[in-house]
mmCIF file of C-alpha atoms in Angstrom:
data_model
loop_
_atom_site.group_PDB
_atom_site.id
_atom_site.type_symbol
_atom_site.label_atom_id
_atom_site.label_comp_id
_atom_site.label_asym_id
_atom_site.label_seq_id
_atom_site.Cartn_x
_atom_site.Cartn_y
_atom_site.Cartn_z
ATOM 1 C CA UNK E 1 1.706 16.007 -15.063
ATOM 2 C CA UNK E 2 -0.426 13.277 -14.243
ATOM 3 C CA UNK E 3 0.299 10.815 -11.158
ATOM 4 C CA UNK E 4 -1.408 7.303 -11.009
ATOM 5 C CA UNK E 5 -1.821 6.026 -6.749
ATOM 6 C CA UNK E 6 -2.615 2.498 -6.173
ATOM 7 C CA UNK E 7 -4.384 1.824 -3.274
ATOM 8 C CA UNK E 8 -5.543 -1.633 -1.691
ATOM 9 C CA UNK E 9 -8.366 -2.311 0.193
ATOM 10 C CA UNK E 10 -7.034 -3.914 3.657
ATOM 11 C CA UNK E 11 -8.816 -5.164 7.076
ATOM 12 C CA UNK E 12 -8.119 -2.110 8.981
ATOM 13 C CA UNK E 13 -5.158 -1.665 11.131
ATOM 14 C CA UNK E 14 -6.778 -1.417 14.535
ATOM 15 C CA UNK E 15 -9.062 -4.963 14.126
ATOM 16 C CA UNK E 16 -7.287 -7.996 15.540
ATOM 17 C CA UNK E 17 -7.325 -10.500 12.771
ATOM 18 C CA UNK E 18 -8.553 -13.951 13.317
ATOM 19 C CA UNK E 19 -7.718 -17.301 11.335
ATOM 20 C CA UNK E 20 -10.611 -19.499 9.744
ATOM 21 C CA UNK E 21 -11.339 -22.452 11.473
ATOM 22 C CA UNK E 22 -10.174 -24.616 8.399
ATOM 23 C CA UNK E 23 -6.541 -22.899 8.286
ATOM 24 C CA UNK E 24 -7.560 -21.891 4.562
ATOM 25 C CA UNK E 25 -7.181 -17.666 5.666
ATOM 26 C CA UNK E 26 -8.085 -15.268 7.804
ATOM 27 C CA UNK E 27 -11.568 -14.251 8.792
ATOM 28 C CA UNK E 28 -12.320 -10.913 6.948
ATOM 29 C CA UNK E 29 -16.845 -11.284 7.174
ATOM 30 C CA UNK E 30 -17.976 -8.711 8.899
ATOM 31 C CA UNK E 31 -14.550 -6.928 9.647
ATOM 32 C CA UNK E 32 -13.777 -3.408 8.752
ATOM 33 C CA UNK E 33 -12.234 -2.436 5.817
ATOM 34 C CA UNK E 34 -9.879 0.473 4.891
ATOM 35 C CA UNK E 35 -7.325 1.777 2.674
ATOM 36 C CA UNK E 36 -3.970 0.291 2.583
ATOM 37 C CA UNK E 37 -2.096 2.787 5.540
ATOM 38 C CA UNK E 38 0.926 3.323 3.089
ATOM 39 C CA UNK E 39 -1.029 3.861 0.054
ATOM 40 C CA UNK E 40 -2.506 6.578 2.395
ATOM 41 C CA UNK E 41 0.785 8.158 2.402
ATOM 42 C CA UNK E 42 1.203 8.074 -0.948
ATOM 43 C CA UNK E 43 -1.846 9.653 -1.863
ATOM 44 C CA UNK E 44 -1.446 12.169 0.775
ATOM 45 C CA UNK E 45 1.857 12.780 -1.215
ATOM 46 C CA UNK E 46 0.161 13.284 -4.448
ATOM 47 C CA UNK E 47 -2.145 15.497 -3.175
ATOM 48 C CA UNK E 48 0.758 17.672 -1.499
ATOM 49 C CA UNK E 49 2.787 17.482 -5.157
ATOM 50 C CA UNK E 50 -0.825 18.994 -6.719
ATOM 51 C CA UNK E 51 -1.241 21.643 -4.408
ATOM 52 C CA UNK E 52 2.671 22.612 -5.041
ATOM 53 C CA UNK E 53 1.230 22.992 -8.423
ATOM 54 C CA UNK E 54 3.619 20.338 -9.563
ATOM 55 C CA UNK E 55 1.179 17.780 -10.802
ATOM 56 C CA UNK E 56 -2.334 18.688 -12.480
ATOM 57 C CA UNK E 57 -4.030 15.324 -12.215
ATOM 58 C CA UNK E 58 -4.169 12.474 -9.491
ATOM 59 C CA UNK E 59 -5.693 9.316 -10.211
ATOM 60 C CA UNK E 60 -6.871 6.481 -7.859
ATOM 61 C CA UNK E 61 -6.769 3.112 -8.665
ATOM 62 C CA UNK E 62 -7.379 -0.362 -7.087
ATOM 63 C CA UNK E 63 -7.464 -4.197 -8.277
ATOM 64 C CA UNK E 64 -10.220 -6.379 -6.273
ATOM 65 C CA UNK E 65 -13.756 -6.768 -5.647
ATOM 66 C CA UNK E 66 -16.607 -4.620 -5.816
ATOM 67 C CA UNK E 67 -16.531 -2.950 -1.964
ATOM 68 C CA UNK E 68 -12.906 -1.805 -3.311
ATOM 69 C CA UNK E 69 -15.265 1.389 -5.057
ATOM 70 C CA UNK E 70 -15.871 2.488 -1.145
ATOM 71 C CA UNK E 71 -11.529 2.556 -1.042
ATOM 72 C CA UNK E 72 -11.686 4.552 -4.042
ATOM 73 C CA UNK E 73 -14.208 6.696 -2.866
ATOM 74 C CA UNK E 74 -12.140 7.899 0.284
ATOM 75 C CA UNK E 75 -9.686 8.312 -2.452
ATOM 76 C CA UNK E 76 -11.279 10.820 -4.205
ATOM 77 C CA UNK E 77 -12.592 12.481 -0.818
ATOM 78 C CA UNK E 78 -8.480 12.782 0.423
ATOM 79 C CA UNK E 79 -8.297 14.714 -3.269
ATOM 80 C CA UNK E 80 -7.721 12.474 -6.012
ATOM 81 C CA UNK E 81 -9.153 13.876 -9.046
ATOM 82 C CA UNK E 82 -10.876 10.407 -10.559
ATOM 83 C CA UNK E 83 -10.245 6.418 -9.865
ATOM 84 C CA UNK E 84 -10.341 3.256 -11.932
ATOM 85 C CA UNK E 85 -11.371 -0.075 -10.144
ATOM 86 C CA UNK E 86 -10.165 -3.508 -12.267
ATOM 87 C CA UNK E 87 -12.906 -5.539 -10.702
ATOM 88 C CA UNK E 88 -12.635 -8.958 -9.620
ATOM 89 C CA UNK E 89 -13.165 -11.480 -7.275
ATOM 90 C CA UNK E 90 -10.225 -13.484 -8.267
ATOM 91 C CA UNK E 91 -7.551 -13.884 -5.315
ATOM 92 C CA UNK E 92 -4.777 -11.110 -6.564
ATOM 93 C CA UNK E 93 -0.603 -11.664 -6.246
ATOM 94 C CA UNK E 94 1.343 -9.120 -6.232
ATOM 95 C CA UNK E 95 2.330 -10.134 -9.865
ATOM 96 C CA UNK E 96 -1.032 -10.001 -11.048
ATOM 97 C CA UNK E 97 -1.855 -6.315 -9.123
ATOM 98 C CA UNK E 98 1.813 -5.647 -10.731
ATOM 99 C CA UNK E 99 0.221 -6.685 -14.613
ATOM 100 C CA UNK E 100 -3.130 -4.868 -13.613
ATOM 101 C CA UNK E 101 -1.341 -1.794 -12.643
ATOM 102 C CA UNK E 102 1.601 -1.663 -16.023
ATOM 103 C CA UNK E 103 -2.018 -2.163 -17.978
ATOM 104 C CA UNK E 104 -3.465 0.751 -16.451
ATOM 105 C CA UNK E 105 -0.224 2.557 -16.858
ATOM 106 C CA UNK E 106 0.076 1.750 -20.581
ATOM 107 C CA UNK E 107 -3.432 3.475 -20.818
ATOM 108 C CA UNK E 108 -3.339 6.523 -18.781
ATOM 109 C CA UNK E 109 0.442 6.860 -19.566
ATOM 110 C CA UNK E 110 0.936 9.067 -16.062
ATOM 111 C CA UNK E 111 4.487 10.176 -15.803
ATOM 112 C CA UNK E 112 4.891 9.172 -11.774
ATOM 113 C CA UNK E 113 3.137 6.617 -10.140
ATOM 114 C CA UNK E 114 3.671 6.639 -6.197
ATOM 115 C CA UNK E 115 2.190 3.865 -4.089
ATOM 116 C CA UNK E 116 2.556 2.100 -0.786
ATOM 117 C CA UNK E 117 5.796 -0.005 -0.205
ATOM 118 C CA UNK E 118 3.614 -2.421 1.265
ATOM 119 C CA UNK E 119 0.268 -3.652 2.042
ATOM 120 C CA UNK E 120 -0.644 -4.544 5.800
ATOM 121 C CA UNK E 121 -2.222 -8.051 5.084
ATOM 122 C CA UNK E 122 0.317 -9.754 3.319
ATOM 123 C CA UNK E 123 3.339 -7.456 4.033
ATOM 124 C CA UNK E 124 5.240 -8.816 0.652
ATOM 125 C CA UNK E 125 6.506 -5.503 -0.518
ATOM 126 C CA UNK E 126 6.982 -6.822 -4.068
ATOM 127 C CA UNK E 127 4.103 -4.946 -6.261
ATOM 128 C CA UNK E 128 6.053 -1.341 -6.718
ATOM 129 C CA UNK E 129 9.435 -3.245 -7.718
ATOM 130 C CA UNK E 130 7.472 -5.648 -9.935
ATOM 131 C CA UNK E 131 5.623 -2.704 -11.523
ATOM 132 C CA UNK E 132 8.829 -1.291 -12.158
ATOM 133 C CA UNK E 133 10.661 -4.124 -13.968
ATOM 134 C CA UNK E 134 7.402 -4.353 -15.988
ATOM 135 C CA UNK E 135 7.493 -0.818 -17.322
ATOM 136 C CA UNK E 136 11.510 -0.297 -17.496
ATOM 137 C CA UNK E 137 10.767 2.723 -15.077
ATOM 138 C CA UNK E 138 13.081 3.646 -12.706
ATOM 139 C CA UNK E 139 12.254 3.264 -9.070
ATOM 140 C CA UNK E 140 13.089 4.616 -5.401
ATOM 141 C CA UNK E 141 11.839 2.386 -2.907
ATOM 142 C CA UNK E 142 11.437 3.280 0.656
ATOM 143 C CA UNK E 143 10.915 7.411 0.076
ATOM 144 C CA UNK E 144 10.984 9.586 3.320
ATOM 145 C CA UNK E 145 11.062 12.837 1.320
ATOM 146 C CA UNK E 146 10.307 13.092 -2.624
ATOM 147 C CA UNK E 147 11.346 16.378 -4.516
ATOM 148 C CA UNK E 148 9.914 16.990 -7.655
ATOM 149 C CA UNK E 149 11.520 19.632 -10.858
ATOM 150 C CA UNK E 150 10.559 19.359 -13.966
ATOM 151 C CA UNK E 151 11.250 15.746 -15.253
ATOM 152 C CA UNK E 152 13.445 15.009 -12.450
ATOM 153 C CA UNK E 153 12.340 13.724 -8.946
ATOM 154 C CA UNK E 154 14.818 13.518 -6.166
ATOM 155 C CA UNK E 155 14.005 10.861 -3.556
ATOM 156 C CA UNK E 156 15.202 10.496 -0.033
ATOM 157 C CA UNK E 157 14.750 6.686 0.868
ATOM 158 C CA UNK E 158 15.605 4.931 4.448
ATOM 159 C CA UNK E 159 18.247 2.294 4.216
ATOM 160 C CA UNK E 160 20.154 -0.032 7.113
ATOM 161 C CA UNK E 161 22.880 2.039 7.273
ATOM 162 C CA UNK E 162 20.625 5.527 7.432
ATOM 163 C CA UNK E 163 19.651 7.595 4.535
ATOM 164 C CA UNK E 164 20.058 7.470 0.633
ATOM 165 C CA UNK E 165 19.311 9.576 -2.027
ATOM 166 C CA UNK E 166 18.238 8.980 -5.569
ATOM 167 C CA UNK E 167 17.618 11.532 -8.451
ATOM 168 C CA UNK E 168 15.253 10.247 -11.034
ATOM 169 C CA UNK E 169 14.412 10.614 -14.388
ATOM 170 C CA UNK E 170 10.349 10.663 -14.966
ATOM 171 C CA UNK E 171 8.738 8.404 -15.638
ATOM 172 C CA UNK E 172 9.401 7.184 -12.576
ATOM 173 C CA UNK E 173 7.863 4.728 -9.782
ATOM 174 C CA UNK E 174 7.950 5.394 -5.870
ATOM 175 C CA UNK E 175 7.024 3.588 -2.833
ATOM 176 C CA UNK E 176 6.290 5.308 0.360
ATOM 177 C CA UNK E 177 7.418 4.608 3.946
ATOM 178 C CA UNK E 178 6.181 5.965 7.132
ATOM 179 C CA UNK E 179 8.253 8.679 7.806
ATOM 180 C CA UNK E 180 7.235 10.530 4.035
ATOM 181 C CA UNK E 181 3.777 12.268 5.625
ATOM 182 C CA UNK E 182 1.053 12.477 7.764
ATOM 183 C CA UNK E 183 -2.178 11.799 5.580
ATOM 184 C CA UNK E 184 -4.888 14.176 6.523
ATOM 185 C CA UNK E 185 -8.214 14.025 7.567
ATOM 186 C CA UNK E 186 -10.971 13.527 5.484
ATOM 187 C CA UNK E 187 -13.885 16.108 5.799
ATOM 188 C CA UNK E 188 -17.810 15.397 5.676
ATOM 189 C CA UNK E 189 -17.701 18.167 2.577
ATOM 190 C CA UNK E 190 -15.406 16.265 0.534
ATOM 191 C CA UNK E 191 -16.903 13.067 0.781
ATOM 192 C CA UNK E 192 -19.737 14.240 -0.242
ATOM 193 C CA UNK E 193 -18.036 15.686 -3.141
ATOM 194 C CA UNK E 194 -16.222 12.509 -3.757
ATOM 195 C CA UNK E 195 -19.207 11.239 -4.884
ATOM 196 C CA UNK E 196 -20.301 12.872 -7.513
ATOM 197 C CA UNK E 197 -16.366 12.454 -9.093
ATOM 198 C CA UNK E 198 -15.903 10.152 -11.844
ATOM 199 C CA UNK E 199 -15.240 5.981 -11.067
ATOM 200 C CA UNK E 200 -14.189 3.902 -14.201
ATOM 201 C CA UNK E 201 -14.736 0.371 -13.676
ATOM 202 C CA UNK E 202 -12.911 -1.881 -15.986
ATOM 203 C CA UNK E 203 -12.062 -6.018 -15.978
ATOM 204 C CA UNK E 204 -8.686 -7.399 -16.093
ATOM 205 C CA UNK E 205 -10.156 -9.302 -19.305
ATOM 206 C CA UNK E 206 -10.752 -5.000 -20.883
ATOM 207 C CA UNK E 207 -6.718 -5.402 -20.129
ATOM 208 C CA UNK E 208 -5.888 -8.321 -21.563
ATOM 209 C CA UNK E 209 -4.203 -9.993 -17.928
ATOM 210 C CA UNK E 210 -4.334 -13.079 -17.227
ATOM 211 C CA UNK E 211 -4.803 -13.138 -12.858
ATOM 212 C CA UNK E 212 -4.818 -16.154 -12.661
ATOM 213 C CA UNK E 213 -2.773 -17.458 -8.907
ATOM 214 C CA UNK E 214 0.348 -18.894 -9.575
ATOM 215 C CA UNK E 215 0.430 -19.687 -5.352
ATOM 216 C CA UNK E 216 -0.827 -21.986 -3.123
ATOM 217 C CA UNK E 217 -1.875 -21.445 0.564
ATOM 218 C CA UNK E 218 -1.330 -24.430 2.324
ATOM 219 C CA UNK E 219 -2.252 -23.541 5.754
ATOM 220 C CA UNK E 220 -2.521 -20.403 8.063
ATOM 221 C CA UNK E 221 -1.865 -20.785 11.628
ATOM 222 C CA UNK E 222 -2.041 -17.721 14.556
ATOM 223 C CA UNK E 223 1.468 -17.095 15.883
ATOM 224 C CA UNK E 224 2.262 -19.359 19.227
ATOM 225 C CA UNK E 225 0.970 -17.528 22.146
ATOM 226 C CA UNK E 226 4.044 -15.990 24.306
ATOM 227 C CA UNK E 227 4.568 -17.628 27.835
ATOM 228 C CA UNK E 228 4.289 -14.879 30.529
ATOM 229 C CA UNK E 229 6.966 -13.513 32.122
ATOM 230 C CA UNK E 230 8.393 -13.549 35.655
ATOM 231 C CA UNK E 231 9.834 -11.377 37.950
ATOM 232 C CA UNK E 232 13.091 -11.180 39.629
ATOM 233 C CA UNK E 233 14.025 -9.819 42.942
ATOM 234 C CA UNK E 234 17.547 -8.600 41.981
ATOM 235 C CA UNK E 235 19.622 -8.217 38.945
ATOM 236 C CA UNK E 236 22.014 -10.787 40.344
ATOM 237 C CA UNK E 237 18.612 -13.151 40.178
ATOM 238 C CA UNK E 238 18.360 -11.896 36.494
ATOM 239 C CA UNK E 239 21.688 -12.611 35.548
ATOM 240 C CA UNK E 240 22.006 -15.689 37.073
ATOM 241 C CA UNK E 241 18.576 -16.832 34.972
ATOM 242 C CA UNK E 242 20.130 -15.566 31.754
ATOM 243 C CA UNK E 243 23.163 -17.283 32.342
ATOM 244 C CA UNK E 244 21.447 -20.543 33.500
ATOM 245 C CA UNK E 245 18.120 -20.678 32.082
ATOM 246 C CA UNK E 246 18.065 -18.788 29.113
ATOM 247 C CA UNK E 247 21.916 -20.048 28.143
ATOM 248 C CA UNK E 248 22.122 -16.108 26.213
ATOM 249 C CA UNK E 249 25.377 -15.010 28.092
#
């Protein structure tokens, strides 16, 4: 069985973003990079199906520019067995990554593809549901547990109201959530050997997709900065304030 992972190349989690001076974006020169935390999962869960001896090939692949090969590269070092980079430098929705990826798909013809639910920069959660209309494939969104037999995958996914669960008929599409794993570390050893594993790097024009942005970013503003709180010498005080002040009982 072979299993196709997405993964995005994202300003890392731990570096506090700042906005351009012109509003047109945020400031990503000379900011760390990393993989996509929940595509992390998701190739951590690959990796785990593999090593059940459930699925005999994983496969890495990301839609961007040129640095995404370094992404791809810790791909390979978490386990994945080869990766495919559609280079460009145009600015990707998550329709276009959604074409990209159903073009890849048509290709490689995996039978599960498993990838983040969302991506930490833009948070739109829209590619793995997109992917999925695309193909006709059914999807589980969301998965805290995935169960693979045969051509059936069982998926545990968090809702409001708690937990559902989904049984699936391959080929299938899954997104991860927090709760499905904790991604391991990467070794010196197998980056090294991640090296020397094979990167395929195609053009969305080798696809035939158009990525061309159907959006426009007007402006992006920073968040108003909270006023600072006060403190209260009572909880008569405080309920007084939230009575008067605050008008919330």
């Amino acid at each position: 069985m072979k299993v196709l992972v997405p993964v995005k190349r994202v300003v890392d989690y731990n570096v506090k973003v700042r906005v351009k001076s012109d509003g047109s974006g945020v400031d990503i020169a000379n900011v760390k990079m990393s993989m996509n935390p929940f595509d992390e999962i998701a190739l951590e869960e690959a990796m785990r199906l593999k090593e059940a001896g459930k699925v005999t090939e994983v496969i890495a692949v990301s839609c961007g520019v040129t640095q995404a090969q370094e992404t791809l590269r810790t791909g390979m070092a978490i386990g994945a067995d080869r990766a495919i980079l559609v280079e460009t430098t145009a600015d990707l929705e998550p329709l276009a990554v959604a074409k990209l990826l159903k073009a890849v798909a048509d290709k490689e013809q995996p039978q599960l593809i498993i990838l983040g639910k969302q991506a930490i920069d833009d948070d739109s959660n829209q590619t793995g549901q997109m992917l999925a209309a695309l193909l006709g494939w059914p999807q589980a969104t969301f998965a805290s547990k995935v169960v693979l037999d045969g051509d059936k995958v069982t998926v545990t996914r968090e809702v409001d109201g708690g937990l559902e669960t989904l049984a699936l008929s391959l080929p299938a599409i899954i997104t991860t959530d927090l709760r499905l794993n904790e991604p391991r570390y990467v070794t010196l050893p197998n980056i090294m050997k991640a090296k020397k594993k094979p990167l395929e790097v195609i053009k969305p024009e080798d696809l035939g997709v158009d990525v061309a942005p159907r959006l426009k970013t007007l402006k992006v503003v920073e968040p108003a900065r909270r006023s600072a709180g006060i403190k209260v010498p009572d909880a008569a005080t405080l309920v007084a304030k939230l009575r008067t002040e605050a008008k919330v009982i």
